[in-house]
Amino acid sequence: MKRRRESSLHRNSSPNRQASFMSYIRHFNVCCFPCPDVYNPKMKSLDRFCTVRLILAFIRTLGLVCLYYCFSIGITFYQKWFIKDFHFPLTVVICHLVVKFMLSGMLRCSYQIYTGRQRVVLDWSTYFKQLAPTGIASALDIGLSNWSFEFITISLYTMTKSTCIIFILGFSLLFGLEKKRYSLIIVVILISAGLFMFTYQSTQFNLEGFLLVLSASFLSGLRWTLAQIIVQRKDLGLGNPVDMIYHVQPWMVLGLLPLAVIFEGLPIATTEKVFRYKESSAIYTTLGYIMLGSVIAFLMELSEYLLLVFTSSLTLSIAGVFKEVCTLYLAVKYTGDSMTTVNFIGLVVCLIGITFHVILKGLDSNGKESSSLRTVLVSCYLNSIYYFSSIGNKVLRVKRNTKDGSNY
């Protein structure tokens, strides 16, 4: 009788413990429906529906990440391969910018015809003051990055370009977009030390190409900081990347055109692949390759936007870390890039610094979307404890019932 009383007390107290534990989970729930205070067996169908929703969301996110990887990694290897044979990287970038401007304009017109809504058009004063610095910095960033492909390997380019996080942090502090924290010093030290170890006694190191990419990283930090300021200003109405591409591309062409004329004007005017062609097929082939690169670059920017819209900026940052790992792996395996033990340790240290920055950015932010990392971690932790504890309670209940049955 005593065991029966203890068993009944245990059964009566377990829902209370379950309800109290579920109240903790409810605050960190990432599912599509809130958890009930008291478990109801009729909620099983809703749980299945919720699980299906999470699975579909996971599949969608995975598909968007794969799409982003294909275009982002693809444009890197494609540009490296093309510029190796066509030594006019600045001209190629200008052609890309013109094609992206035309594609963004076509999408804006199509959207306006389909929906009947007028797309944003900036006045000339705002266009000059707000978008000129962003466009020129973006043009120099992309131009110098493509120029460096003539001198350095993809692995060295990827590692050096990852230092743009340091410059983004610096410009964010300068413009008041980022709070001063001691953890930022750790991030800068890790990334800088990793880059130094990666380039230390590297047999494929080229100083000229390294300085080009480092300058591009500096300009990339300025570019993305200014772009963040513009996108966050709701009065400008440039939150949509198609509108942003449409308005920025002309400034990018104007910013890069003088350099292209100075460094590539005379050589491209005398090359047989463009103006001095002997067969018409040569010019058609060159234009076809340039057009293909332009489309890939445009789709890469759209895939970034889709990943940002349907997930969060944190997901895009995490995807960027793994994208660099994939790029380095493919560069070493298929393009013949060499890597010593010290270089590999530098790679690991640099990736740790980038990952540390992404985690801190997710944990320290106050926004609903940006704090998803904290929510996911706590939710996974609490749900795992709950499920394991429920399994343990079932096992103990079976054992007690077995003991109670053996006493009769």
Short mmCIF file of C-alpha atoms in Angstrom, two decimals:
data_model
loop_
_atom_site.label_atom_id
_atom_site.label_comp_id
_atom_site.label_asym_id
_atom_site.label_seq_id
_atom_site.Cartn_x
_atom_site.Cartn_y
_atom_site.Cartn_z
CA MET A 1 0.00 0.00 0.00
CA LYS A 2 2.87 2.34 0.79
CA ARG A 3 4.40 1.75 -2.62
CA ARG A 4 1.04 2.38 -4.28
CA ARG A 5 0.70 5.68 -2.39
CA GLU A 6 4.22 6.73 -3.44
CA SER A 7 3.48 5.71 -7.02
CA SER A 8 0.25 7.76 -7.05
CA LEU A 9 2.04 10.75 -5.55
CA HIS A 10 4.71 10.42 -8.24
CA ARG A 11 2.04 10.34 -10.96
CA ASN A 12 0.29 13.39 -9.52
CA SER A 13 3.49 15.40 -9.16
CA SER A 14 4.94 14.58 -12.58
CA PRO A 15 2.48 16.84 -14.50
CA ASN A 16 3.40 19.73 -12.21
CA ARG A 17 7.09 19.16 -12.83
CA GLN A 18 6.37 18.79 -16.52
CA ALA A 19 4.33 22.01 -16.57
CA SER A 20 7.03 23.93 -14.71
CA PHE A 21 9.69 22.62 -17.08
CA MET A 22 7.51 23.39 -20.10
CA SER A 23 7.20 26.96 -18.86
CA TYR A 24 10.96 27.29 -19.27
CA ILE A 25 10.87 25.85 -22.75
CA ARG A 26 8.00 28.12 -23.75
CA HIS A 27 10.21 31.21 -23.39
CA PHE A 28 12.84 29.77 -25.73
CA ASN A 29 10.57 27.93 -28.14
CA VAL A 30 11.64 28.14 -31.79
CA CYS A 31 8.76 26.08 -33.09
CA CYS A 32 5.83 27.55 -35.00
CA PHE A 33 3.38 27.07 -32.09
CA PRO A 34 3.78 27.83 -28.36
CA CYS A 35 4.17 24.90 -25.99
CA PRO A 36 1.18 24.22 -23.71
CA ASP A 37 1.43 24.49 -19.92
CA VAL A 38 -0.04 21.01 -19.45
CA TYR A 39 0.64 18.22 -21.86
CA ASN A 40 -2.40 17.13 -23.86
CA PRO A 41 -2.31 13.86 -25.85
CA LYS A 42 -4.49 15.51 -28.50
CA MET A 43 -1.55 17.80 -29.32
CA LYS A 44 0.31 14.94 -31.02
CA SER A 45 -1.13 15.81 -34.44
CA LEU A 46 -0.12 19.44 -33.91
CA ASP A 47 3.35 18.30 -32.89
CA ARG A 48 3.64 16.31 -36.13
CA PHE A 49 2.53 19.31 -38.15
CA CYS A 50 5.03 21.49 -36.31
CA THR A 51 7.80 18.96 -36.99
CA VAL A 52 6.93 18.95 -40.69
CA ARG A 53 7.09 22.75 -40.72
CA LEU A 54 10.55 22.68 -39.14
CA ILE A 55 11.77 20.04 -41.60
CA LEU A 56 10.51 22.07 -44.56
CA ALA A 57 12.17 25.21 -43.16
CA PHE A 58 15.42 23.27 -42.74
CA ILE A 59 15.23 21.97 -46.33
CA ARG A 60 14.54 25.49 -47.63
CA THR A 61 17.48 26.93 -45.68
CA LEU A 62 19.76 24.13 -46.85
CA GLY A 63 18.71 24.73 -50.46
CA LEU A 64 19.36 28.46 -50.21
CA VAL A 65 22.78 27.86 -48.64
CA CYS A 66 23.70 25.42 -51.44
CA LEU A 67 22.52 27.97 -54.02
CA TYR A 68 24.65 30.65 -52.37
CA TYR A 69 27.67 28.34 -52.27
CA CYS A 70 27.32 27.42 -55.95
CA PHE A 71 27.27 31.01 -57.18
CA SER A 72 29.75 32.45 -54.67
CA ILE A 73 32.39 29.73 -54.98
CA GLY A 74 31.66 29.40 -58.69
CA ILE A 75 32.35 33.07 -59.46
CA THR A 76 35.66 32.89 -57.56
CA PHE A 77 37.01 29.93 -59.54
CA TYR A 78 35.47 31.17 -62.79
CA GLN A 79 37.13 34.59 -62.51
CA LYS A 80 40.46 33.02 -61.59
CA TRP A 81 40.28 30.76 -64.64
CA PHE A 82 39.12 33.48 -67.04
CA ILE A 83 41.54 36.21 -65.93
CA LYS A 84 44.42 33.76 -66.22
CA ASP A 85 43.87 33.82 -69.98
CA PHE A 86 42.23 37.27 -70.40
CA HIS A 87 44.56 39.71 -68.60
CA PHE A 88 42.14 42.63 -68.33
CA PRO A 89 40.43 42.22 -64.94
CA LEU A 90 39.31 45.86 -64.59
CA THR A 91 37.63 45.80 -68.00
CA VAL A 92 35.90 42.54 -67.10
CA VAL A 93 34.57 44.06 -63.89
CA ILE A 94 33.24 47.12 -65.74
CA CYS A 95 31.40 44.83 -68.16
CA HIS A 96 29.97 42.93 -65.20
CA LEU A 97 28.74 46.16 -63.65
CA VAL A 98 27.04 47.26 -66.86
CA VAL A 99 25.28 43.90 -67.27
CA LYS A 100 24.19 43.87 -63.60
CA PHE A 101 22.80 47.39 -64.03
CA MET A 102 20.79 46.25 -67.05
CA LEU A 103 19.52 43.10 -65.29
CA SER A 104 18.49 45.02 -62.18
CA GLY A 105 16.70 47.59 -64.36
CA MET A 106 14.82 44.81 -66.17
CA LEU A 107 13.76 43.27 -62.85
CA ARG A 108 12.56 46.65 -61.57
CA CYS A 109 10.49 47.21 -64.71
CA SER A 110 9.06 43.68 -64.56
CA TYR A 111 8.10 44.14 -60.91
CA GLN A 112 6.49 47.49 -61.63
CA ILE A 113 4.46 46.09 -64.55
CA TYR A 114 3.40 43.01 -62.60
CA THR A 115 2.41 44.74 -59.36
CA GLY A 116 1.67 48.25 -60.57
CA ARG A 117 3.81 49.71 -57.78
CA GLN A 118 6.34 52.41 -58.49
CA ARG A 119 9.92 51.53 -57.58
CA VAL A 120 12.04 53.99 -55.61
CA VAL A 121 13.94 56.63 -57.59
CA LEU A 122 16.35 58.91 -55.72
CA ASP A 123 16.77 62.61 -56.40
CA TRP A 124 20.12 63.80 -57.73
CA SER A 125 21.23 65.45 -54.48
CA THR A 126 20.73 62.27 -52.44
CA TYR A 127 22.17 60.20 -55.28
CA PHE A 128 25.43 62.15 -55.25
CA LYS A 129 25.86 62.59 -51.50
CA GLN A 130 24.77 59.17 -50.23
CA LEU A 131 25.64 56.67 -52.97
CA ALA A 132 28.83 58.07 -54.51
CA PRO A 133 31.20 56.98 -51.65
CA THR A 134 29.58 53.53 -51.46
CA GLY A 135 29.74 53.02 -55.22
CA ILE A 136 33.37 54.09 -55.58
CA ALA A 137 34.48 51.96 -52.61
CA SER A 138 32.57 48.96 -54.00
CA ALA A 139 34.12 49.41 -57.46
CA LEU A 140 37.66 49.55 -56.09
CA ASP A 141 37.00 46.57 -53.83
CA ILE A 142 35.77 44.34 -56.66
CA GLY A 143 38.31 45.67 -59.15
CA LEU A 144 41.36 45.11 -56.95
CA SER A 145 40.06 41.69 -55.90
CA ASN A 146 39.81 40.56 -59.51
CA TRP A 147 43.16 42.17 -60.35
CA SER A 148 44.85 40.10 -57.64
CA PHE A 149 43.87 36.86 -59.41
CA GLU A 150 46.72 37.52 -61.85
CA PHE A 151 49.30 37.18 -59.07
CA ILE A 152 48.07 34.99 -56.19
CA THR A 153 46.35 31.69 -55.60
CA ILE A 154 42.70 31.23 -54.62
CA SER A 155 43.63 30.01 -51.13
CA LEU A 156 45.77 33.11 -50.39
CA TYR A 157 43.04 35.33 -51.86
CA THR A 158 40.35 33.72 -49.69
CA MET A 159 42.36 33.97 -46.49
CA THR A 160 43.46 37.56 -47.10
CA LYS A 161 39.96 38.69 -48.10
CA SER A 162 38.59 37.24 -44.84
CA THR A 163 40.43 40.05 -43.01
CA CYS A 164 37.70 42.41 -44.20
CA ILE A 165 35.97 41.54 -40.89
CA ILE A 166 38.71 43.49 -39.09
CA PHE A 167 38.13 46.55 -41.28
CA ILE A 168 34.35 46.22 -40.98
CA LEU A 169 34.74 46.25 -37.18
CA GLY A 170 37.05 49.26 -37.40
CA PHE A 171 34.71 51.30 -39.59
CA SER A 172 31.70 50.19 -37.54
CA LEU A 173 33.37 51.54 -34.41
CA LEU A 174 34.30 54.72 -36.27
CA PHE A 175 30.73 55.34 -37.46
CA GLY A 176 29.14 54.22 -34.19
CA LEU A 177 27.49 51.08 -35.58
CA GLU A 178 29.33 48.71 -33.22
CA LYS A 179 29.81 48.90 -29.47
CA LYS A 180 33.33 48.86 -28.05
CA ARG A 181 34.05 45.47 -26.45
CA TYR A 182 37.22 43.75 -25.34
CA SER A 183 36.15 40.65 -27.26
CA LEU A 184 36.73 42.55 -30.52
CA ILE A 185 40.44 42.74 -29.66
CA ILE A 186 40.53 38.93 -29.39
CA VAL A 187 38.81 38.61 -32.78
CA VAL A 188 41.31 40.98 -34.42
CA ILE A 189 44.31 39.19 -32.84
CA LEU A 190 43.09 35.75 -33.91
CA ILE A 191 42.39 36.75 -37.50
CA SER A 192 45.65 38.72 -37.83
CA ALA A 193 47.73 35.93 -36.29
CA GLY A 194 46.03 33.36 -38.52
CA LEU A 195 46.73 35.41 -41.64
CA PHE A 196 50.38 35.88 -40.62
CA MET A 197 50.83 32.14 -40.07
CA PHE A 198 49.04 31.34 -43.33
CA THR A 199 51.39 33.57 -45.34
CA TYR A 200 54.53 32.68 -43.35
CA GLN A 201 57.15 31.08 -45.66
CA SER A 202 54.47 30.28 -48.21
CA THR A 203 55.97 29.06 -51.49
CA GLN A 204 53.08 30.61 -53.47
CA PHE A 205 53.17 34.02 -51.76
CA ASN A 206 53.20 37.09 -54.00
CA LEU A 207 53.62 40.49 -52.37
CA GLU A 208 51.97 42.50 -55.16
CA GLY A 209 48.86 40.33 -55.22
CA PHE A 210 48.75 40.21 -51.42
CA LEU A 211 48.78 44.02 -51.19
CA LEU A 212 46.04 44.23 -53.81
CA VAL A 213 43.77 41.89 -51.84
CA LEU A 214 44.61 43.60 -48.55
CA SER A 215 43.67 46.96 -50.07
CA ALA A 216 40.46 45.36 -51.39
CA SER A 217 39.69 44.08 -47.86
CA PHE A 218 40.15 47.59 -46.47
CA LEU A 219 37.81 49.00 -49.12
CA SER A 220 35.39 46.13 -48.51
CA GLY A 221 35.14 47.13 -44.86
CA LEU A 222 34.36 50.70 -45.88
CA ARG A 223 31.95 49.50 -48.56
CA TRP A 224 29.81 47.27 -46.33
CA THR A 225 29.76 49.80 -43.49
CA LEU A 226 28.49 52.54 -45.80
CA ALA A 227 26.04 50.10 -47.40
CA GLN A 228 24.69 49.19 -43.96
CA ILE A 229 24.10 52.87 -43.19
CA ILE A 230 22.23 53.34 -46.48
CA VAL A 231 20.12 50.18 -46.18
CA GLN A 232 19.11 51.00 -42.59
CA ARG A 233 17.83 54.42 -43.61
CA LYS A 234 14.17 53.80 -44.34
CA ASP A 235 13.70 57.24 -45.89
CA LEU A 236 15.93 56.22 -48.81
CA GLY A 237 13.94 53.05 -49.51
CA LEU A 238 16.92 50.98 -50.70
CA GLY A 239 16.30 47.93 -48.52
CA ASN A 240 15.70 45.82 -51.62
CA PRO A 241 19.06 44.73 -53.13
CA VAL A 242 17.75 45.05 -56.69
CA ASP A 243 17.10 48.75 -56.08
CA MET A 244 20.48 49.05 -54.37
CA ILE A 245 22.27 47.38 -57.30
CA TYR A 246 20.43 49.59 -59.77
CA HIS A 247 21.43 52.83 -58.05
CA VAL A 248 25.02 51.89 -57.11
CA GLN A 249 26.25 50.34 -60.39
CA PRO A 250 26.67 53.67 -62.28
CA TRP A 251 28.90 55.03 -59.52
CA MET A 252 30.88 51.82 -59.56
CA VAL A 253 31.47 52.13 -63.31
CA LEU A 254 32.57 55.76 -62.93
CA GLY A 255 34.87 54.86 -60.04
CA LEU A 256 36.63 52.04 -61.89
CA LEU A 257 36.71 53.47 -65.41
CA PRO A 258 39.75 55.79 -64.90
CA LEU A 259 41.87 52.91 -63.58
CA ALA A 260 40.80 50.68 -66.46
CA VAL A 261 41.74 53.35 -69.01
CA ILE A 262 45.12 54.03 -67.40
CA PHE A 263 46.26 50.44 -66.87
CA GLU A 264 44.38 48.52 -69.58
CA GLY A 265 43.38 51.08 -72.22
CA LEU A 266 46.27 50.64 -74.65
CA PRO A 267 46.79 46.87 -74.16
CA ILE A 268 43.12 46.03 -74.70
CA ALA A 269 43.00 48.26 -77.79
CA THR A 270 45.81 46.22 -79.38
CA THR A 271 44.86 42.71 -78.28
CA GLU A 272 43.62 40.17 -80.79
CA LYS A 273 40.96 38.94 -78.36
CA VAL A 274 38.93 42.16 -78.55
CA PHE A 275 39.54 44.96 -81.04
CA ARG A 276 42.32 43.46 -83.19
CA TYR A 277 40.60 40.13 -83.63
CA LYS A 278 41.37 38.05 -86.72
CA GLU A 279 38.30 35.86 -86.49
CA SER A 280 34.84 36.92 -85.36
CA SER A 281 34.55 33.79 -83.22
CA ALA A 282 37.25 35.14 -80.88
CA ILE A 283 35.28 38.27 -79.98
CA TYR A 284 32.05 36.27 -79.59
CA THR A 285 33.78 33.80 -77.28
CA THR A 286 35.23 36.59 -75.13
CA LEU A 287 31.90 38.39 -74.86
CA GLY A 288 30.17 35.11 -74.02
CA TYR A 289 32.58 34.42 -71.15
CA ILE A 290 32.15 37.96 -69.83
CA MET A 291 28.35 37.71 -70.02
CA LEU A 292 28.39 34.36 -68.19
CA GLY A 293 30.51 35.83 -65.38
CA SER A 294 28.15 38.81 -65.15
CA VAL A 295 25.10 36.56 -64.75
CA ILE A 296 26.85 34.44 -62.09
CA ALA A 297 27.85 37.58 -60.16
CA PHE A 298 24.29 38.92 -60.31
CA LEU A 299 22.80 35.60 -59.17
CA MET A 300 25.31 35.48 -56.31
CA GLU A 301 24.04 38.81 -54.98
CA LEU A 302 20.43 37.67 -55.32
CA SER A 303 21.17 34.39 -53.50
CA GLU A 304 22.72 36.38 -50.65
CA TYR A 305 19.55 38.45 -50.45
CA LEU A 306 17.27 35.39 -50.49
CA LEU A 307 19.31 33.73 -47.74
CA LEU A 308 19.14 36.92 -45.69
CA VAL A 309 15.38 37.33 -46.17
CA PHE A 310 14.30 33.75 -45.44
CA THR A 311 16.78 33.13 -42.59
CA SER A 312 18.84 35.86 -40.89
CA SER A 313 22.12 37.74 -41.09
CA LEU A 314 23.53 35.27 -38.56
CA THR A 315 22.83 32.36 -40.91
CA LEU A 316 24.53 34.24 -43.74
CA SER A 317 27.60 34.86 -41.56
CA ILE A 318 27.84 31.21 -40.51
CA ALA A 319 27.37 30.11 -44.11
CA GLY A 320 30.20 32.47 -45.08
CA VAL A 321 32.60 30.76 -42.67
CA PHE A 322 31.91 27.32 -44.10
CA LYS A 323 32.03 28.77 -47.62
CA GLU A 324 35.63 29.82 -47.03
CA VAL A 325 36.48 26.32 -45.81
CA CYS A 326 34.92 24.80 -48.94
CA THR A 327 36.77 27.27 -51.17
CA LEU A 328 40.12 26.48 -49.57
CA TYR A 329 39.50 22.74 -49.80
CA LEU A 330 38.61 22.95 -53.49
CA ALA A 331 41.60 25.23 -54.17
CA VAL A 332 44.05 22.79 -52.58
CA LYS A 333 42.47 19.71 -54.17
CA TYR A 334 41.78 20.88 -57.73
CA THR A 335 43.92 23.96 -58.52
CA GLY A 336 47.23 22.78 -57.05
CA ASP A 337 47.46 25.27 -54.16
CA SER A 338 50.04 24.12 -51.61
CA MET A 339 49.73 24.45 -47.84
CA THR A 340 52.33 23.71 -45.15
CA THR A 341 51.59 22.71 -41.55
CA VAL A 342 52.13 26.28 -40.34
CA ASN A 343 49.81 27.58 -43.07
CA PHE A 344 47.14 25.07 -42.06
CA ILE A 345 47.41 26.10 -38.39
CA GLY A 346 47.06 29.72 -39.49
CA LEU A 347 43.93 28.78 -41.42
CA VAL A 348 42.43 27.15 -38.33
CA VAL A 349 43.31 30.13 -36.11
CA CYS A 350 41.79 32.58 -38.59
CA LEU A 351 38.58 30.54 -38.89
CA ILE A 352 38.35 30.35 -35.09
CA GLY A 353 38.55 34.14 -34.96
CA ILE A 354 35.81 34.52 -37.58
CA THR A 355 33.60 31.94 -35.87
CA PHE A 356 34.17 33.62 -32.50
CA HIS A 357 33.07 36.93 -33.99
CA VAL A 358 29.90 35.36 -35.46
CA ILE A 359 28.99 33.73 -32.12
CA LEU A 360 29.58 36.94 -30.16
CA LYS A 361 27.53 38.91 -32.67
CA GLY A 362 24.65 36.48 -32.22
CA LEU A 363 24.83 36.31 -28.42
CA ASP A 364 25.37 40.01 -27.75
CA SER A 365 22.67 41.39 -30.03
CA ASN A 366 19.28 42.47 -28.72
CA GLY A 367 17.19 42.11 -31.90
CA LYS A 368 14.74 39.27 -32.40
CA GLU A 369 16.29 38.08 -35.63
CA SER A 370 19.92 38.56 -34.62
CA SER A 371 19.49 36.75 -31.30
CA SER A 372 18.38 33.53 -33.00
CA LEU A 373 21.64 31.84 -32.06
CA ARG A 374 20.93 32.24 -28.35
CA THR A 375 17.37 31.02 -28.86
CA VAL A 376 18.40 27.97 -30.85
CA LEU A 377 21.15 26.97 -28.42
CA VAL A 378 18.95 27.29 -25.33
CA SER A 379 16.00 25.63 -27.04
CA CYS A 380 18.08 22.67 -28.18
CA TYR A 381 19.55 22.33 -24.70
CA LEU A 382 16.22 22.51 -22.86
CA ASN A 383 14.39 20.29 -25.32
CA SER A 384 17.12 17.65 -25.16
CA ILE A 385 16.97 17.65 -21.34
CA TYR A 386 13.18 17.42 -21.45
CA TYR A 387 13.10 14.51 -23.87
CA PHE A 388 15.83 12.59 -22.05
CA SER A 389 14.12 13.21 -18.71
CA SER A 390 10.77 12.04 -20.11
CA ILE A 391 12.40 8.86 -21.39
CA GLY A 392 14.01 8.35 -17.99
CA ASN A 393 10.63 8.84 -16.25
CA LYS A 394 9.05 6.26 -18.52
CA VAL A 395 11.80 3.76 -17.72
CA LEU A 396 11.44 4.36 -13.98
CA ARG A 397 7.66 4.05 -14.24
CA VAL A 398 7.98 0.72 -16.03
CA LYS A 399 10.37 -0.54 -13.36
CA ARG A 400 8.01 0.54 -10.54
CA ASN A 401 5.05 -1.10 -12.24
CA THR A 402 7.10 -4.26 -12.65
CA LYS A 403 8.02 -4.25 -8.98
CA ASP A 404 4.41 -3.54 -7.94
CA GLY A 405 3.20 -6.43 -10.08
CA SER A 406 5.76 -8.82 -8.59
CA ASN A 407 4.44 -8.08 -5.07
CA TYR A 408 0.94 -9.35 -5.77
#
